[in-house]
Amino acid sequence: MNEIDSVPEFAVVSGAQVHQVLAGQEKSLVELVESAYRLHGAGHTVNPPSYFLRFPDRPSSRIIALPASLGGERGVDGIKWISSFPENVAAGLPRASAVLVLNDQATGYPLACMESSIISATRTAASAALAADWLSRDRGRPRRIGFVGTGLIARYVHTFLAGTGWEFEDAGVFDLSTAHAAGFRDYLSASGQSGSTTYETAEDLIRASDLVVFATVAGEPHVHDVSAFDHAPLVLHVSLRDLAPEVILASVNVVDDVEHCLKANTSVHLAEQATGGREFLSGTLHDVMTGAFTPPAGRPLVFSPFGLGVLDLAVGRHVLDQLRAAGELHTVADFFFELDRYGKR
């Protein structure tokens, strides 16, 4: 095979196509994310630190690059480029937008550029549902769920919990925007959730919930009352910066990756800065899945997932494979053009 024939096709994958492949596949996607976590825990991935592009004139906004390499049978390299612009929400646009570029491991050539806000939300929600399952196995399944923050990620987390068999007697809702809280309650009702309650404060919601999902855009801790967690709930701290260090230090803490989570002023990073050590971390989700650590009952249990690029790669590769198998992959002819070393024709 000559050099030109070995060049992979390059595809552009729209958000509509991503949604088409992923919608309604919650169980298989949680299994896919679990496999990626196991590969990561076994050392079959490369997942460097995320890189943050920040703007002095727009301090609330950022764009993050997540490069990664996933091993295994369907190995792939790539990078997610995801922006977070909170001001979008006031204009009626989603806060986050993203693309994912996948690279062929044999040649390094890009295989695809994919709309990735859906992929990112999917892997985040699948990770949360996976953690909720493993972390509740010795504690009993929670019956009352509460959402602090009611945007797209909260909706995806609920969808993945419901899609993997979770049922709740009541769903609590708290958001700084009463309109957003009301919209989320409408979504819950339409999804089949029998009851939902809006709370005046995050602390009130926490006290009423066995499972708490933080999915906000908070840049610094806003929940300081340790007593709100006296009933030892399971907390999916998806947005990473909501809990004050004193709450973290009073809890059992599980992360997805220690080095990734202890940076960028996450709540666990602030706890490390406050104590000068990492003894408050009990282990990783991989430790729980392999039996290396079993969370004790009787204390709040907080899962803080920084979000690993290898999870995006796993979901993105799955989308690419499914579209190719269905004959629905849109390739770009002549995308790679200068393929002869000496410019011969």
XYZ file of C-alpha atoms in Angstrom:
345
model
C 0.000 0.000 0.000
C 1.501 3.348 -1.004
C 1.579 6.474 1.167
C -1.430 8.180 -0.426
C -3.652 5.097 -0.231
C -2.887 4.817 3.491
C -4.338 8.235 4.314
C -7.605 7.845 6.289
C -10.814 9.491 5.192
C -11.728 12.666 7.051
C -15.309 13.111 8.188
C -17.379 15.937 9.631
C -20.025 14.764 12.093
C -22.896 17.081 12.989
C -24.659 17.383 16.319
C -27.781 15.925 14.697
C -25.855 12.786 13.761
C -24.310 12.527 17.233
C -27.769 12.784 18.800
C -29.123 10.190 16.372
C -26.526 7.637 17.488
C -26.590 8.331 21.242
C -30.258 9.013 22.048
C -31.857 6.293 24.139
C -28.626 4.314 24.566
C -27.996 5.135 28.224
C -27.225 1.602 29.421
C -24.712 0.799 26.678
C -23.070 4.216 27.034
C -22.591 3.767 30.791
C -20.945 0.414 29.997
C -18.760 2.143 27.402
C -17.659 4.781 29.920
C -16.979 2.101 32.528
C -14.707 0.311 30.045
C -12.821 3.561 29.431
C -12.376 4.084 33.191
C -11.024 0.552 33.516
C -8.563 1.123 30.677
C -7.465 4.356 32.352
C -7.058 2.710 35.741
C -5.024 -0.099 34.175
C -2.634 2.368 32.532
C -3.822 1.927 28.940
C -4.492 5.613 28.330
C -2.599 8.876 28.073
C -4.515 11.749 29.637
C -2.394 14.913 30.086
C -3.609 17.883 32.104
C -6.352 19.995 30.574
C -5.243 23.346 29.188
C -7.281 26.437 30.043
C -7.485 29.438 27.729
C -8.704 32.391 29.815
C -9.442 35.998 28.864
C -8.561 39.034 31.013
C -11.456 40.995 29.532
C -13.932 38.079 29.955
C -12.985 36.501 33.285
C -16.079 34.295 33.530
C -15.370 32.615 30.193
C -12.838 30.005 29.191
C -11.991 27.470 26.498
C -10.460 24.163 27.555
C -8.360 21.717 25.544
C -8.452 18.065 26.626
C -5.890 15.983 24.681
C -5.938 12.237 25.275
C -5.138 8.788 23.924
C -7.334 5.743 24.507
C -5.984 2.219 24.192
C -7.856 -1.036 23.811
C -9.438 -2.677 20.787
C -10.905 0.572 19.463
C -8.016 2.824 20.378
C -7.954 6.403 19.175
C -6.144 9.658 19.895
C -7.680 13.105 19.892
C -8.569 16.356 21.576
C -11.746 18.038 22.791
C -11.926 21.834 22.494
C -14.779 23.012 24.701
C -15.811 26.548 25.572
C -17.719 27.717 28.623
C -19.287 31.156 28.174
C -21.847 31.633 30.985
C -23.104 34.884 29.460
C -24.645 32.811 26.661
C -27.433 31.679 28.968
C -28.928 35.175 29.234
C -29.028 35.295 25.447
C -30.870 31.987 25.234
C -27.844 29.988 24.086
C -26.295 26.989 25.847
C -23.296 27.870 28.001
C -20.979 25.295 26.418
C -20.050 24.477 22.839
C -17.429 22.010 21.694
C -15.752 20.057 18.936
C -13.882 16.763 19.172
C -11.075 15.832 16.774
C -10.214 12.136 16.509
C -6.823 10.997 15.175
C -5.837 7.680 13.626
C -3.306 5.897 15.852
C -1.422 4.355 12.917
C -0.789 7.529 10.898
C -1.673 10.406 13.225
C -3.998 11.799 10.575
C -7.264 13.308 11.825
C -10.219 11.004 11.222
C -13.067 13.337 12.077
C -14.187 16.649 13.480
C -17.330 16.111 15.536
C -19.813 18.387 17.254
C -19.065 17.546 20.862
C -21.338 19.370 23.274
C -23.625 16.329 23.151
C -20.675 13.940 23.444
C -19.354 15.920 26.405
C -22.729 15.989 28.167
C -23.179 12.290 27.450
C -19.867 11.199 28.920
C -20.400 13.488 31.932
C -23.851 12.062 32.617
C -22.757 8.478 31.977
C -19.877 8.967 34.406
C -22.253 10.357 37.034
C -24.718 7.483 36.597
C -21.874 4.960 36.775
C -20.558 6.541 39.976
C -24.035 6.668 41.517
C -24.414 2.951 40.869
C -21.054 1.849 42.267
C -21.035 4.247 45.218
C -24.518 3.282 46.382
C -24.066 -0.494 46.249
C -23.225 -0.802 49.946
C -25.378 2.141 51.078
C -28.713 1.392 49.429
C -30.141 3.238 46.443
C -31.234 6.804 47.193
C -34.945 7.509 46.858
C -34.883 11.312 46.890
C -32.744 13.205 44.386
C -31.910 16.903 44.372
C -30.442 19.051 41.598
C -28.455 22.206 42.362
C -28.254 23.854 38.944
C -30.802 23.015 36.260
C -29.071 23.330 32.899
C -28.243 20.843 30.167
C -25.895 18.763 32.334
C -28.539 18.329 35.038
C -31.006 17.190 32.380
C -28.515 14.690 30.948
C -27.645 13.309 34.389
C -31.328 12.748 35.152
C -31.848 11.153 31.731
C -28.976 8.733 32.301
C -30.139 7.830 35.796
C -33.673 7.196 34.543
C -32.340 5.323 31.516
C -30.352 2.951 33.728
C -33.235 2.033 35.985
C -33.231 4.639 38.752
C -36.564 5.779 40.181
C -37.125 8.548 42.718
C -40.009 9.361 45.022
C -39.258 13.071 44.713
C -36.853 15.292 42.794
C -35.713 18.510 44.440
C -34.756 21.536 42.355
C -32.718 24.619 43.216
C -31.459 27.267 40.808
C -30.635 30.939 41.216
C -33.057 31.527 38.342
C -36.659 30.743 39.236
C -37.462 30.511 35.522
C -34.765 27.879 34.980
C -35.949 25.942 38.032
C -39.521 25.981 36.693
C -38.339 24.856 33.257
C -36.444 21.949 34.781
C -39.498 20.889 36.783
C -41.467 20.894 33.521
C -38.806 18.630 32.007
C -38.977 16.300 35.026
C -42.757 16.045 34.729
C -42.558 15.341 30.993
C -39.933 12.655 31.607
C -42.254 10.755 33.957
C -40.920 11.916 37.330
C -43.979 11.746 39.583
C -43.056 14.517 42.013
C -40.713 17.501 42.177
C -40.145 20.280 44.680
C -38.472 23.672 44.324
C -36.319 24.770 47.270
C -35.381 28.260 48.397
C -31.745 27.410 49.173
C -29.231 24.778 48.175
C -28.909 23.768 51.825
C -32.649 23.106 52.134
C -32.486 20.900 49.044
C -29.469 18.998 50.371
C -31.206 18.231 53.671
C -34.186 16.809 51.792
C -32.168 14.643 49.375
C -30.390 11.287 49.554
C -28.629 11.917 46.241
C -27.488 15.448 45.371
C -26.329 16.499 41.902
C -24.329 19.724 41.610
C -24.389 20.962 38.013
C -23.776 24.707 38.253
C -21.408 27.251 36.724
C -20.107 28.289 40.160
C -16.525 29.496 40.135
C -16.045 29.287 43.891
C -17.682 27.500 46.836
C -21.155 28.657 47.837
C -22.192 25.757 50.126
C -20.482 26.048 53.521
C -22.919 24.523 56.023
C -21.491 21.130 56.991
C -24.610 20.321 59.010
C -26.671 20.187 55.791
C -24.899 16.876 55.103
C -25.508 15.300 58.524
C -27.765 12.638 56.967
C -24.782 11.369 54.894
C -26.090 11.825 51.335
C -24.354 10.687 48.173
C -23.174 13.781 46.293
C -22.314 13.893 42.583
C -20.185 17.036 42.566
C -20.148 17.342 38.772
C -19.458 21.089 38.706
C -16.507 20.678 41.097
C -16.439 24.104 42.788
C -19.655 24.301 44.813
C -18.531 22.828 48.139
C -16.415 24.678 50.691
C -13.258 22.915 51.949
C -14.894 22.265 55.321
C -17.615 20.223 53.584
C -15.009 18.259 51.647
C -13.002 17.565 54.800
C -16.096 16.292 56.600
C -16.884 13.834 53.782
C -15.585 10.658 52.196
C -14.113 11.787 48.882
C -13.820 9.803 45.659
C -12.469 11.328 42.420
C -12.030 10.146 38.845
C -8.311 11.003 38.727
C -6.328 12.449 41.623
C -3.896 14.629 39.674
C -6.575 16.071 37.454
C -8.973 16.916 40.272
C -6.417 18.589 42.509
C -5.936 21.683 40.372
C -7.735 24.716 38.963
C -9.196 25.627 42.379
C -11.707 22.814 42.483
C -13.204 22.211 45.928
C -10.854 19.285 46.526
C -7.929 21.434 45.378
C -8.943 24.128 47.875
C -9.111 21.459 50.579
C -5.589 20.375 49.684
C -4.407 23.978 49.900
C -6.106 24.386 53.273
C -4.604 21.237 54.790
C -1.319 20.908 52.945
C -2.053 17.259 52.168
C -4.286 14.817 50.324
C -5.232 12.508 53.169
C -8.888 13.513 52.823
C -9.065 11.700 49.454
C -10.181 8.096 49.896
C -9.607 6.825 46.364
C -10.778 6.859 42.762
C -13.852 5.449 41.094
C -11.577 2.795 39.588
C -10.551 1.823 43.119
C -14.215 1.348 43.989
C -14.929 -0.673 40.832
C -11.983 -2.995 41.433
C -12.694 -3.453 45.145
C -9.550 -1.655 46.272
C -11.726 0.752 48.274
C -15.215 0.351 49.717
C -16.822 3.631 50.858
C -17.988 3.471 54.472
C -21.558 4.249 55.455
C -22.518 6.982 57.895
C -20.628 9.886 56.303
C -21.375 12.115 53.324
C -19.895 10.578 50.164
C -18.748 13.058 47.507
C -17.763 12.073 43.960
C -15.769 14.816 42.212
C -15.129 14.008 38.520
C -12.802 16.438 36.774
C -13.767 14.870 33.454
C -11.270 12.784 31.509
C -10.589 13.334 27.824
C -10.409 9.568 27.298
C -14.152 9.387 28.019
C -14.861 11.824 25.190
C -12.689 9.718 22.904
C -14.550 6.540 23.815
C -17.946 8.099 23.081
C -16.693 9.882 19.954
C -15.144 6.695 18.562
C -18.423 4.886 19.173
C -20.354 7.534 17.237
C -17.872 7.401 14.353
C -18.010 3.594 14.167
C -21.811 3.514 14.243
C -22.157 6.094 11.476
C -19.574 4.323 9.320
C -21.312 0.974 9.793
C -24.642 2.554 8.789
C -23.110 4.163 5.686
C -23.984 7.625 7.023
C -20.496 9.081 7.491
C -20.016 12.346 5.613
C -16.424 12.502 4.371
C -14.661 15.525 2.895
C -13.038 14.770 -0.461
C -9.480 16.079 -0.920
C -9.291 17.302 2.685
C -5.673 16.099 2.764
C -4.221 17.492 -0.419
C -0.409 17.884 -0.237
C 0.369 14.185 0.009
C 3.425 13.843 -2.214
C 6.760 14.712 -0.649
C 8.105 16.347 -3.801
C 4.879 17.722 -5.240
C 4.669 15.184 -8.063
C 1.421 14.781 -9.952
